[in-house]
Amino acid sequence: MNIKIHNEHKDDIFNLLVDNLRQFNFDKMGEERSQPLIVAIHDDNDEVVGGIAGRTIYHQLLIEVLWVHNDKRGQGLGIQLMEIAEREAKNGDVLLLKSTPSHFKLPNFMKKWDLK
């Protein structure tokens, strides 16, 4: 056995990993029911000026992106988006919120929500 590092996308390896993880999860937790969840803020011209997007799966809300336009920051819109997404997810039997921080402000925001 040996371990290899690949610094480019390998569809065959990626798909193998995903397929096997899904099978493992299915064996342990049953059928996978993933549903997208997007909460968007629209201005008076119906332009999107902020939002949160993710998906629910296995009683978890996985937050993939949270964004608010620069002109709208500091007004508590990010918190409102989180509250609405959390409430909507709980209506769908979600027990846990998760996120992957990729922005310099997100770790502090996540700490307020006790996200990991």
mmCIF file of N, CA and C in Angstrom:
data_model
loop_
_atom_site.group_PDB
_atom_site.id
_atom_site.type_symbol
_atom_site.label_atom_id
_atom_site.label_comp_id
_atom_site.label_asym_id
_atom_site.label_seq_id
_atom_site.Cartn_x
_atom_site.Cartn_y
_atom_site.Cartn_z
ATOM 1 N N MET A 1 0.856 -1.167 0.000
ATOM 2 C CA MET A 1 0.000 0.000 0.000
ATOM 3 C C MET A 1 0.904 1.231 0.000
ATOM 4 N N ASN A 2 0.473 2.295 -0.725
ATOM 5 C CA ASN A 2 1.199 3.561 -0.676
ATOM 6 C C ASN A 2 0.209 4.712 -0.753
ATOM 7 N N ILE A 3 0.612 5.852 -0.272
ATOM 8 C CA ILE A 3 -0.229 7.051 -0.260
ATOM 9 C C ILE A 3 0.323 8.009 -1.307
ATOM 10 N N LYS A 4 -0.565 8.509 -2.176
ATOM 11 C CA LYS A 4 -0.167 9.443 -3.224
ATOM 12 C C LYS A 4 -0.877 10.778 -3.024
ATOM 13 N N ILE A 5 -0.187 11.836 -3.339
ATOM 14 C CA ILE A 5 -0.754 13.184 -3.305
ATOM 15 C C ILE A 5 -1.008 13.617 -4.740
ATOM 16 N N HIS A 6 -2.218 14.116 -4.981
ATOM 17 C CA HIS A 6 -2.591 14.619 -6.308
ATOM 18 C C HIS A 6 -2.911 16.104 -6.172
ATOM 19 N N ASN A 7 -2.217 16.928 -6.914
ATOM 20 C CA ASN A 7 -2.441 18.367 -6.867
ATOM 21 C C ASN A 7 -3.284 18.858 -8.032
ATOM 22 N N GLU A 8 -4.042 17.962 -8.615
ATOM 23 C CA GLU A 8 -4.997 18.319 -9.656
ATOM 24 C C GLU A 8 -6.250 17.484 -9.422
ATOM 25 N N HIS A 9 -7.359 17.982 -9.956
ATOM 26 C CA HIS A 9 -8.621 17.263 -9.733
ATOM 27 C C HIS A 9 -8.612 15.949 -10.501
ATOM 28 N N LYS A 10 -8.989 14.899 -9.827
ATOM 29 C CA LYS A 10 -9.085 13.556 -10.423
ATOM 30 C C LYS A 10 -10.527 13.095 -10.266
ATOM 31 N N ASP A 11 -11.314 13.219 -11.333
ATOM 32 C CA ASP A 11 -12.726 12.849 -11.267
ATOM 33 C C ASP A 11 -12.921 11.414 -10.807
ATOM 34 N N ASP A 12 -12.107 10.508 -11.308
ATOM 35 C CA ASP A 12 -12.289 9.103 -10.957
ATOM 36 C C ASP A 12 -12.085 8.857 -9.461
ATOM 37 N N ILE A 13 -11.064 9.469 -8.880
ATOM 38 C CA ILE A 13 -10.804 9.296 -7.452
ATOM 39 C C ILE A 13 -11.881 10.004 -6.638
ATOM 40 N N PHE A 14 -12.213 11.230 -7.011
ATOM 41 C CA PHE A 14 -13.229 11.991 -6.295
ATOM 42 C C PHE A 14 -14.563 11.238 -6.283
ATOM 43 N N ASN A 15 -14.985 10.758 -7.441
ATOM 44 C CA ASN A 15 -16.253 10.036 -7.541
ATOM 45 C C ASN A 15 -16.229 8.736 -6.735
ATOM 46 N N LEU A 16 -15.104 8.058 -6.729
ATOM 47 C CA LEU A 16 -14.965 6.847 -5.929
ATOM 48 C C LEU A 16 -15.127 7.163 -4.443
ATOM 49 N N LEU A 17 -14.483 8.230 -3.985
ATOM 50 C CA LEU A 17 -14.591 8.629 -2.581
ATOM 51 C C LEU A 17 -16.033 8.975 -2.214
ATOM 52 N N VAL A 18 -16.676 9.791 -3.045
ATOM 53 C CA VAL A 18 -18.054 10.202 -2.777
ATOM 54 C C VAL A 18 -18.996 9.006 -2.788
ATOM 55 N N ASP A 19 -18.874 8.161 -3.791
ATOM 56 C CA ASP A 19 -19.751 6.983 -3.887
ATOM 57 C C ASP A 19 -19.614 6.075 -2.682
ATOM 58 N N ASN A 20 -18.384 5.831 -2.253
ATOM 59 C CA ASN A 20 -18.163 4.949 -1.104
ATOM 60 C C ASN A 20 -18.624 5.589 0.204
ATOM 61 N N LEU A 21 -18.440 6.897 0.342
ATOM 62 C CA LEU A 21 -18.931 7.576 1.538
ATOM 63 C C LEU A 21 -20.458 7.526 1.580
ATOM 64 N N ARG A 22 -21.102 7.767 0.453
ATOM 65 C CA ARG A 22 -22.568 7.690 0.408
ATOM 66 C C ARG A 22 -23.052 6.292 0.776
ATOM 67 N N GLN A 23 -22.376 5.272 0.281
ATOM 68 C CA GLN A 23 -22.771 3.898 0.617
ATOM 69 C C GLN A 23 -22.591 3.630 2.104
ATOM 70 N N PHE A 24 -21.485 4.090 2.670
ATOM 71 C CA PHE A 24 -21.243 3.934 4.099
ATOM 72 C C PHE A 24 -22.337 4.628 4.909
ATOM 73 N N ASN A 25 -22.639 5.894 4.535
ATOM 74 C CA ASN A 25 -23.680 6.643 5.236
ATOM 75 C C ASN A 25 -25.036 5.954 5.103
ATOM 76 N N PHE A 26 -25.349 5.456 3.922
ATOM 77 C CA PHE A 26 -26.610 4.756 3.707
ATOM 78 C C PHE A 26 -26.693 3.527 4.606
ATOM 79 N N ASP A 27 -25.601 2.760 4.680
ATOM 80 C CA ASP A 27 -25.574 1.563 5.520
ATOM 81 C C ASP A 27 -25.799 1.905 6.992
ATOM 82 N N LYS A 28 -25.293 3.052 7.435
ATOM 83 C CA LYS A 28 -25.379 3.437 8.851
ATOM 84 C C LYS A 28 -26.639 4.235 9.179
ATOM 85 N N MET A 29 -27.098 5.087 8.218
ATOM 86 C CA MET A 29 -28.163 6.037 8.544
ATOM 87 C C MET A 29 -29.379 5.976 7.634
ATOM 88 N N GLY A 30 -29.359 5.137 6.639
ATOM 89 C CA GLY A 30 -30.508 5.046 5.745
ATOM 90 C C GLY A 30 -30.380 5.966 4.553
ATOM 91 N N GLU A 31 -31.507 6.126 3.864
ATOM 92 C CA GLU A 31 -31.514 6.883 2.619
ATOM 93 C C GLU A 31 -31.105 8.346 2.819
ATOM 94 N N GLU A 32 -30.296 8.828 1.895
ATOM 95 C CA GLU A 32 -29.831 10.212 1.912
ATOM 96 C C GLU A 32 -30.921 11.109 1.329
ATOM 97 N N ARG A 33 -31.317 12.092 2.102
ATOM 98 C CA ARG A 33 -32.307 13.058 1.618
ATOM 99 C C ARG A 33 -31.700 14.442 1.745
ATOM 100 N N SER A 34 -31.108 14.914 0.683
ATOM 101 C CA SER A 34 -30.482 16.224 0.662
ATOM 102 C C SER A 34 -31.418 17.209 -0.028
ATOM 103 N N GLN A 35 -31.558 18.381 0.581
ATOM 104 C CA GLN A 35 -32.421 19.400 0.008
ATOM 105 C C GLN A 35 -31.706 20.742 0.078
ATOM 106 N N PRO A 36 -31.691 21.495 -1.012
ATOM 107 C CA PRO A 36 -31.060 22.814 -0.969
ATOM 108 C C PRO A 36 -31.862 23.779 -0.101
ATOM 109 N N LEU A 37 -31.164 24.728 0.485
ATOM 110 C CA LEU A 37 -31.803 25.787 1.262
ATOM 111 C C LEU A 37 -31.097 27.096 0.935
ATOM 112 N N ILE A 38 -31.836 28.034 0.382
ATOM 113 C CA ILE A 38 -31.304 29.359 0.069
ATOM 114 C C ILE A 38 -32.252 30.398 0.649
ATOM 115 N N VAL A 39 -31.689 31.338 1.388
ATOM 116 C CA VAL A 39 -32.433 32.477 1.898
ATOM 117 C C VAL A 39 -31.742 33.705 1.316
ATOM 118 N N ALA A 40 -32.477 34.497 0.530
ATOM 119 C CA ALA A 40 -31.883 35.635 -0.164
ATOM 120 C C ALA A 40 -32.563 36.937 0.232
ATOM 121 N N ILE A 41 -31.785 37.995 0.301
ATOM 122 C CA ILE A 41 -32.299 39.342 0.554
ATOM 123 C C ILE A 41 -32.335 40.056 -0.794
ATOM 124 N N HIS A 42 -33.498 40.591 -1.136
ATOM 125 C CA HIS A 42 -33.673 41.329 -2.386
ATOM 126 C C HIS A 42 -33.938 42.801 -2.058
ATOM 127 N N ASP A 43 -33.326 43.710 -2.824
ATOM 128 C CA ASP A 43 -33.598 45.125 -2.619
ATOM 129 C C ASP A 43 -34.902 45.502 -3.336
ATOM 130 N N ASP A 44 -35.225 46.787 -3.346
ATOM 131 C CA ASP A 44 -36.471 47.253 -3.956
ATOM 132 C C ASP A 44 -36.529 46.997 -5.457
ATOM 133 N N ASN A 45 -35.363 46.796 -6.094
ATOM 134 C CA ASN A 45 -35.315 46.488 -7.530
ATOM 135 C C ASN A 45 -35.244 44.985 -7.785
ATOM 136 N N ASP A 46 -35.438 44.198 -6.740
ATOM 137 C CA ASP A 46 -35.402 42.739 -6.782
ATOM 138 C C ASP A 46 -34.000 42.181 -7.079
ATOM 139 N N GLU A 47 -32.973 42.992 -6.841
ATOM 140 C CA GLU A 47 -31.593 42.535 -6.967
ATOM 141 C C GLU A 47 -31.191 41.851 -5.662
ATOM 142 N N VAL A 48 -30.443 40.774 -5.758
ATOM 143 C CA VAL A 48 -29.969 40.082 -4.560
ATOM 144 C C VAL A 48 -28.825 40.886 -3.953
ATOM 145 N N VAL A 49 -28.977 41.235 -2.669
ATOM 146 C CA VAL A 49 -27.952 42.004 -1.958
ATOM 147 C C VAL A 49 -27.376 41.224 -0.782
ATOM 148 N N GLY A 50 -27.773 39.977 -0.668
ATOM 149 C CA GLY A 50 -27.231 39.124 0.384
ATOM 150 C C GLY A 50 -27.967 37.803 0.413
ATOM 151 N N GLY A 51 -27.350 36.858 1.074
ATOM 152 C CA GLY A 51 -28.013 35.571 1.189
ATOM 153 C C GLY A 51 -27.149 34.531 1.858
ATOM 154 N N ILE A 52 -27.803 33.429 2.141
ATOM 155 C CA ILE A 52 -27.134 32.267 2.715
ATOM 156 C C ILE A 52 -27.601 31.060 1.917
ATOM 157 N N ALA A 53 -26.682 30.172 1.629
ATOM 158 C CA ALA A 53 -27.033 28.983 0.847
ATOM 159 C C ALA A 53 -26.329 27.771 1.423
ATOM 160 N N GLY A 54 -27.034 26.677 1.364
ATOM 161 C CA GLY A 54 -26.487 25.414 1.835
ATOM 162 C C GLY A 54 -27.441 24.300 1.480
ATOM 163 N N ARG A 55 -27.352 23.236 2.253
ATOM 164 C CA ARG A 55 -28.253 22.112 2.020
ATOM 165 C C ARG A 55 -28.429 21.357 3.323
ATOM 166 N N THR A 56 -29.557 20.682 3.400
ATOM 167 C CA THR A 56 -29.814 19.838 4.556
ATOM 168 C C THR A 56 -29.587 18.385 4.144
ATOM 169 N N ILE A 57 -28.969 17.649 5.048
ATOM 170 C CA ILE A 57 -28.723 16.235 4.818
ATOM 171 C C ILE A 57 -28.453 15.571 6.159
ATOM 172 N N TYR A 58 -29.049 14.407 6.374
ATOM 173 C CA TYR A 58 -28.865 13.651 7.613
ATOM 174 C C TYR A 58 -29.009 14.526 8.861
ATOM 175 N N HIS A 59 -30.066 15.280 8.931
ATOM 176 C CA HIS A 59 -30.396 16.123 10.083
ATOM 177 C C HIS A 59 -29.355 17.210 10.338
ATOM 178 N N GLN A 60 -28.664 17.651 9.290
ATOM 179 C CA GLN A 60 -27.679 18.719 9.404
ATOM 180 C C GLN A 60 -27.955 19.775 8.342
ATOM 181 N N LEU A 61 -27.712 21.026 8.677
ATOM 182 C CA LEU A 61 -27.699 22.097 7.697
ATOM 183 C C LEU A 61 -26.238 22.422 7.429
ATOM 184 N N LEU A 62 -25.799 22.181 6.217
ATOM 185 C CA LEU A 62 -24.425 22.478 5.823
ATOM 186 C C LEU A 62 -24.431 23.822 5.104
ATOM 187 N N ILE A 63 -23.877 24.828 5.733
ATOM 188 C CA ILE A 63 -23.835 26.169 5.156
ATOM 189 C C ILE A 63 -22.634 26.263 4.242
ATOM 190 N N GLU A 64 -22.893 26.588 2.984
ATOM 191 C CA GLU A 64 -21.822 26.667 1.993
ATOM 192 C C GLU A 64 -21.383 28.097 1.736
ATOM 193 N N VAL A 65 -22.307 29.054 1.852
ATOM 194 C CA VAL A 65 -21.938 30.445 1.602
ATOM 195 C C VAL A 65 -22.895 31.374 2.342
ATOM 196 N N LEU A 66 -22.331 32.449 2.863
ATOM 197 C CA LEU A 66 -23.085 33.528 3.484
ATOM 198 C C LEU A 66 -22.450 34.820 2.997
ATOM 199 N N TRP A 67 -23.251 35.683 2.371
ATOM 200 C CA TRP A 67 -22.713 36.917 1.808
ATOM 201 C C TRP A 67 -23.720 38.034 1.964
ATOM 202 N N VAL A 68 -23.215 39.229 2.294
ATOM 203 C CA VAL A 68 -24.025 40.448 2.339
ATOM 204 C C VAL A 68 -23.237 41.531 1.617
ATOM 205 N N HIS A 69 -23.927 42.265 0.721
ATOM 206 C CA HIS A 69 -23.303 43.341 -0.048
ATOM 207 C C HIS A 69 -22.637 44.335 0.896
ATOM 208 N N ASN A 70 -21.510 44.882 0.467
ATOM 209 C CA ASN A 70 -20.749 45.832 1.293
ATOM 210 C C ASN A 70 -21.619 46.967 1.827
ATOM 211 N N ASP A 71 -22.520 47.501 1.001
ATOM 212 C CA ASP A 71 -23.374 48.622 1.403
ATOM 213 C C ASP A 71 -24.386 48.234 2.481
ATOM 214 N N LYS A 72 -24.617 46.961 2.663
ATOM 215 C CA LYS A 72 -25.640 46.486 3.602
ATOM 216 C C LYS A 72 -25.046 45.878 4.872
ATOM 217 N N ARG A 73 -23.726 45.814 4.951
ATOM 218 C CA ARG A 73 -23.078 45.204 6.119
ATOM 219 C C ARG A 73 -23.228 46.087 7.349
ATOM 220 N N GLY A 74 -23.137 45.457 8.504
ATOM 221 C CA GLY A 74 -23.232 46.185 9.762
ATOM 222 C C GLY A 74 -24.657 46.474 10.197
ATOM 223 N N GLN A 75 -25.636 45.916 9.493
ATOM 224 C CA GLN A 75 -27.045 46.148 9.817
ATOM 225 C C GLN A 75 -27.698 44.910 10.444
ATOM 226 N N GLY A 76 -26.900 43.888 10.717
ATOM 227 C CA GLY A 76 -27.437 42.676 11.317
ATOM 228 C C GLY A 76 -28.087 41.724 10.325
ATOM 229 N N LEU A 77 -27.878 41.961 9.029
ATOM 230 C CA LEU A 77 -28.505 41.109 8.019
ATOM 231 C C LEU A 77 -27.941 39.691 8.029
ATOM 232 N N GLY A 78 -26.652 39.542 8.284
ATOM 233 C CA GLY A 78 -26.054 38.207 8.354
ATOM 234 C C GLY A 78 -26.681 37.384 9.474
ATOM 235 N N ILE A 79 -26.894 38.034 10.604
ATOM 236 C CA ILE A 79 -27.532 37.345 11.730
ATOM 237 C C ILE A 79 -28.968 36.980 11.377
ATOM 238 N N GLN A 80 -29.686 37.904 10.725
ATOM 239 C CA GLN A 80 -31.059 37.602 10.310
ATOM 240 C C GLN A 80 -31.088 36.413 9.356
ATOM 241 N N LEU A 81 -30.150 36.386 8.424
ATOM 242 C CA LEU A 81 -30.086 35.269 7.483
ATOM 243 C C LEU A 81 -29.854 33.954 8.218
ATOM 244 N N MET A 82 -28.931 33.961 9.181
ATOM 245 C CA MET A 82 -28.656 32.755 9.954
ATOM 246 C C MET A 82 -29.895 32.314 10.738
ATOM 247 N N GLU A 83 -30.580 33.274 11.351
ATOM 248 C CA GLU A 83 -31.769 32.938 12.140
ATOM 249 C C GLU A 83 -32.864 32.338 11.264
ATOM 250 N N ILE A 84 -33.082 32.927 10.096
ATOM 251 C CA ILE A 84 -34.112 32.419 9.191
ATOM 252 C C ILE A 84 -33.730 31.036 8.673
ATOM 253 N N ALA A 85 -32.472 30.865 8.284
ATOM 254 C CA ALA A 85 -32.020 29.558 7.788
ATOM 255 C C ALA A 85 -32.133 28.502 8.884
ATOM 256 N N GLU A 86 -31.755 28.867 10.105
ATOM 257 C CA GLU A 86 -31.843 27.929 11.225
ATOM 258 C C GLU A 86 -33.302 27.537 11.483
ATOM 259 N N ARG A 87 -34.190 28.527 11.504
ATOM 260 C CA ARG A 87 -35.611 28.251 11.745
ATOM 261 C C ARG A 87 -36.187 27.349 10.649
ATOM 262 N N GLU A 88 -35.860 27.661 9.402
ATOM 263 C CA GLU A 88 -36.350 26.856 8.273
ATOM 264 C C GLU A 88 -35.795 25.434 8.344
ATOM 265 N N ALA A 89 -34.522 25.313 8.671
ATOM 266 C CA ALA A 89 -33.904 23.990 8.765
ATOM 267 C C ALA A 89 -34.524 23.170 9.889
ATOM 268 N N LYS A 90 -34.790 23.800 11.020
ATOM 269 C CA LYS A 90 -35.395 23.083 12.144
ATOM 270 C C LYS A 90 -36.797 22.598 11.792
ATOM 271 N N ASN A 91 -37.493 23.345 10.929
ATOM 272 C CA ASN A 91 -38.805 22.884 10.461
ATOM 273 C C ASN A 91 -38.665 21.578 9.689
ATOM 274 N N GLY A 92 -37.488 21.354 9.107
ATOM 275 C CA GLY A 92 -37.219 20.132 8.365
ATOM 276 C C GLY A 92 -36.496 19.086 9.186
ATOM 277 N N ASP A 93 -36.516 19.202 10.505
ATOM 278 C CA ASP A 93 -35.944 18.203 11.411
ATOM 279 C C ASP A 93 -34.420 18.230 11.456
ATOM 280 N N VAL A 94 -33.816 19.401 11.258
ATOM 281 C CA VAL A 94 -32.366 19.542 11.354
ATOM 282 C C VAL A 94 -31.967 19.731 12.811
ATOM 283 N N LEU A 95 -30.921 19.030 13.221
ATOM 284 C CA LEU A 95 -30.450 19.079 14.599
ATOM 285 C C LEU A 95 -29.112 19.789 14.751
ATOM 286 N N LEU A 96 -28.380 19.993 13.656
ATOM 287 C CA LEU A 96 -27.019 20.508 13.728
ATOM 288 C C LEU A 96 -26.738 21.429 12.558
ATOM 289 N N LEU A 97 -26.086 22.566 12.824
ATOM 290 C CA LEU A 97 -25.627 23.472 11.776
ATOM 291 C C LEU A 97 -24.124 23.317 11.630
ATOM 292 N N LYS A 98 -23.653 23.245 10.396
ATOM 293 C CA LYS A 98 -22.219 23.139 10.139
ATOM 294 C C LYS A 98 -21.851 24.104 9.026
ATOM 295 N N SER A 99 -20.623 24.558 9.052
ATOM 296 C CA SER A 99 -20.131 25.458 8.017
ATOM 297 C C SER A 99 -18.651 25.199 7.802
ATOM 298 N N THR A 100 -18.183 25.617 6.637
ATOM 299 C CA THR A 100 -16.759 25.544 6.350
ATOM 300 C C THR A 100 -16.250 26.969 6.177
ATOM 301 N N PRO A 101 -15.476 27.475 7.144
ATOM 302 C CA PRO A 101 -15.016 28.864 7.052
ATOM 303 C C PRO A 101 -14.017 29.046 5.913
ATOM 304 N N SER A 102 -14.256 30.058 5.114
ATOM 305 C CA SER A 102 -13.319 30.351 4.033
ATOM 306 C C SER A 102 -13.071 31.847 3.930
ATOM 307 N N HIS A 103 -13.620 32.600 4.825
ATOM 308 C CA HIS A 103 -13.507 34.045 4.776
ATOM 309 C C HIS A 103 -12.955 34.529 6.110
ATOM 310 N N PHE A 104 -12.202 35.606 6.079
ATOM 311 C CA PHE A 104 -11.541 36.069 7.290
ATOM 312 C C PHE A 104 -12.511 36.481 8.392
ATOM 313 N N LYS A 105 -13.732 36.902 8.085
ATOM 314 C CA LYS A 105 -14.702 37.292 9.106
ATOM 315 C C LYS A 105 -15.542 36.121 9.596
ATOM 316 N N LEU A 106 -15.617 35.059 8.825
ATOM 317 C CA LEU A 106 -16.522 33.969 9.161
ATOM 318 C C LEU A 106 -16.211 33.284 10.485
ATOM 319 N N PRO A 107 -14.951 33.043 10.851
ATOM 320 C CA PRO A 107 -14.706 32.374 12.137
ATOM 321 C C PRO A 107 -15.328 33.107 13.330
ATOM 322 N N ASN A 108 -15.245 34.440 13.384
ATOM 323 C CA ASN A 108 -15.862 35.189 14.483
ATOM 324 C C ASN A 108 -17.380 35.085 14.427
ATOM 325 N N PHE A 109 -17.939 35.146 13.226
ATOM 326 C CA PHE A 109 -19.379 35.009 13.057
ATOM 327 C C PHE A 109 -19.830 33.631 13.509
ATOM 328 N N MET A 110 -19.050 32.618 13.122
ATOM 329 C CA MET A 110 -19.395 31.247 13.491
ATOM 330 C C MET A 110 -19.317 31.052 14.998
ATOM 331 N N LYS A 111 -18.360 31.713 15.644
ATOM 332 C CA LYS A 111 -18.209 31.578 17.093
ATOM 333 C C LYS A 111 -19.478 32.066 17.801
ATOM 334 N N LYS A 112 -20.096 33.145 17.297
ATOM 335 C CA LYS A 112 -21.332 33.644 17.868
ATOM 336 C C LYS A 112 -22.430 32.603 17.812
ATOM 337 N N TRP A 113 -22.400 31.763 16.771
ATOM 338 C CA TRP A 113 -23.437 30.763 16.554
ATOM 339 C C TRP A 113 -23.006 29.384 17.022
ATOM 340 N N ASP A 114 -21.812 29.288 17.606
ATOM 341 C CA ASP A 114 -21.278 28.005 18.084
ATOM 342 C C ASP A 114 -21.244 26.974 16.964
ATOM 343 N N LEU A 115 -20.821 27.413 15.774
ATOM 344 C CA LEU A 115 -20.689 26.510 14.622
ATOM 345 C C LEU A 115 -19.290 25.963 14.581
ATOM 346 N N LYS A 116 -19.179 24.776 14.003
ATOM 347 C CA LYS A 116 -17.875 24.137 13.834
ATOM 348 C C LYS A 116 -17.659 23.820 12.385
#
